[in-house]
Amino acid sequence: MLMATTHEQLDELLAADLHDELTTAERDEFHAHLVECAECRVAFQEGKTMNRILNETMSEKKADPGFEQRMVSQFRDRVPKRSGLIALVTDLMRVRAVQLTAVAAVLLALAQMGKMITGESATPKMRSDNSVALAESQYRSEQEKPGATLQAAGVLGKNDGRTKTVADVSRPAEAPPPPPPMDAVTSTAPKPVEALRRVPSSLASAKTKKAEFKDEKTPASTVEAVEQSEPETSGTPSATNAAANRKLVRNATAELEVASFDESVQKITAFAAEEKGYVSTTSSEKQANGKLRGEIVVKVLPENLDRFLGKLRGIGELKNQALTTEDVTKTYFDTESRLKNARLMEQRLIEILKTKSKDVADLLEVEKELGRVREEIETMQGELKFMDSQVAFATVTITLAEKNMNLPAAFLLKERAQLSLYATEVEKTYNDIKALASPKVQITNAQIDRDNTGRVSARLSLLLAPDESEAVINQIKAMARVENFQVTTDRVSQGGDGLGENAKTERDKVELNITLSRDEQEIALQTTSLRIQTPEVNDKTKQLRALAEQQGGRIRTSSFSRDPNGREYSNVSLRVPMKNYNALIQSLNGLGKVENVSVRRDDRPNSQTDEANAPADVSIQVYSQGNIVSADTGIWATLRRTIGQGAAALMWSVRMIGVAIAFLAPWALILAAIGWVLRRVSRARTARKEKTDETIDAQ
Amino acid sequence: MDTAEHAVYRAAIQGDRDAFERVIRLTSRQLFAIAYGILQNREEAEDVVQDTFVKAWKARWRIRDSAKLPAWLSTIARHRARDMARKRKPERLPENFESTEAVELEGATGERADLDHEVRSALAQLPELHRVAVTLRYFEDLDYGTIERTLGLTNGALRGILGRALGLMRKRLKPALATAG
């Protein structure tokens, strides 16, 4: 057994033995086998020879001694050493961790960029810090310049609190020049006010207020600072002085709801007298419901205005109030100075008139000019006076309205009627209604429609005088069958809303809308269908027609048919008034056996229907029992039918085969094509292989 | 494999040029044997070895296990050699190759030349891996362990391959061996 495996593994063991790669045990075993097996001994001899030959031939071809050195130097030539930094970077980039870090960094950078673009970052905070620092540095640089301190303080004073604190903080540390900026502002604050107060008196010598101001501006920077700080100083005592010097026009409006208009007017007059004022105008207006509404204009001294308004509140309920103040100081003083100039001009002209009275033409010219100047003076005086009066008294406009202003004065009853009619002859009824027109019955709209199937419908709108309305409506109702009649009445209050117990009620014109349709279109109130079995269909149908005629019914459709089994059918559908319905059904019993009676009633709960005249539809099928054996039976008929069915089945199977082909054929074609391509490819591959083998063989 | 060699491999993979040159010195002969085993031409085999090292240097970061560097190099060399063999097929047909070979062989004795030729053709008929294994063994007289590492084979597989290769050759060379023996 062991020998057998050794023998089988001869090649492997032989090679390993020759290459001295067998373990001692293996070698012993192998050599033992060689002693026994002649075949293996021959092989061993051959192997040994071949090993020797191979060793000899192959070692000749192996690489020469300088091979390694050649390889290294060629490698150096082909892969030049990179300079330090680039090499380091490229080597670094090949480390996995570095690659990951780089990717993360790129992503972070992108995210940051996106944030910056969308402005979601926290940079604004930094910027505000910067601006503070900037302000501080500016302040410092200006502190070094003499005389610029006040200007800087003014600028800072105008700014918000933050920058001000910067100035405050920096001040004690820096030890600024003698007058600290803020103190300077307060101490110089009254100065311009004084200047302002002096303005009217100094107008005689100065041309404009601006010029006056300029004289006052001794150190330019101081005044600038003061001017800027002025709005802030309002509220200090000096500010009220300034206000007193100003020409202010005060106006107030108030809207009040009071119990009684006249009483309120009296009260207001009393208040006006108390506050050294007067009532300038009153006006009132009586409403339709007897309530008063009006306006009172009161003039009071401006300083008493607020007290007066407070008193007003006591009169009634204050709806709204507004107080406006207009500053006319500039206009006033402008006008005043222009007046001064005009007076001077007048004076001069009079001089000229007195001294140089030689040329008549010149005199006339001067006279004319004098007239113009005087006119001007008067206009300006008037303007000033008006403004003075405006300033002297405040105007209060009071709107008074009595309570329950909106109580209705009268009610109007508006009736609107809707009438739907079914008429046998629409056009005739339509013309009849139109004929009713008179001064008290006005037709506002009338139209008649006929569509291509011959259906006719009409629509009319009428306006009826209230006293005639009922009679006219009844007259129209009598003309045709009423399907529906609806009246809606609206009570419209006039001049307000609410109950208005004392208000009158009047009836307005009645609006009547009529729709006219052909009675054929009316849906039957009751629908009945039944069957009558009788041997003589034709005769009974004739009788049925006669019966229907008797009961005032109208045949709408009828048909007759006979089937191959000899069965006869006659379908009749007719319409009869509801009042005659029962009589008709009773009489039908005489015609034959009544079967399959079904009745459907279509109640219309929301309409007022004239039930006796409402239509009822009856559809009757009169039929006979046919032959027991139909013509369509028997051997030939059966045979014919069987062949027919067989042919049909055959055709069906042909169709199914067609469908199957349609399903499968494309796939079969595609698969065949793929198979063909694969075969071509594999054939080409084997051909190439054979060719290579040939070339190898050729070598 | 000893640890020093291992350290050299690792340094080479991490981009140490000196270490890589050491690797060249250590493995170039084996790679030459492999390339020659496939191509049976010295110049081409040398080119293949050269290309292999350049390619390995450029792609060294791809190898994860430094112990497998020799096997990886030999794989590159085998691919490269196979590429070259495929490329030269059409232009190898001219007869001058045979003639130069013949001229070269004339230096040896007639009998030796015959035997040599037969050995070569027997070798050429072996499958590629067999041929490579045989060349490695007889060129550099390498022990089985080194060959296994170089070609990435197990001991059993290598013994089988060499045994089969030598067995096939022996059968083919039987008449020649009989006269030589």
Coordinates of C-alpha atoms in Angstrom, one line a residue, chain A residues 258-274 279 296 308 311-312 314-316:
Chain A
V258 CA -74.2 112.7 23.5
A259 CA -77.7 112.3 24.8
S260 CA -79.0 115.6 23.7
F261 CA -77.4 117.9 21.1
D262 CA -78.9 121.2 22.3
E263 CA -77.9 120.6 26.0
S264 CA -74.4 119.8 24.9
V265 CA -74.1 123.0 22.9
Q266 CA -75.0 125.0 25.9
K267 CA -72.5 123.2 28.1
I268 CA -69.7 123.7 25.5
T269 CA -70.6 127.4 25.3
A270 CA -70.3 127.7 29.1
F271 CA -66.9 125.9 29.1
A272 CA -65.6 128.2 26.4
A273 CA -66.5 131.2 28.5
E274 CA -64.8 129.7 31.5
V279 CA -67.9 129.6 20.2
I296 CA -69.2 123.3 16.9
F308 CA -60.9 122.6 27.9
K311 CA -63.9 119.3 30.4
L312 CA -65.3 118.2 27.1
G314 CA -67.6 115.1 30.7
I315 CA -70.3 115.9 28.2
G316 CA -70.7 112.5 26.5

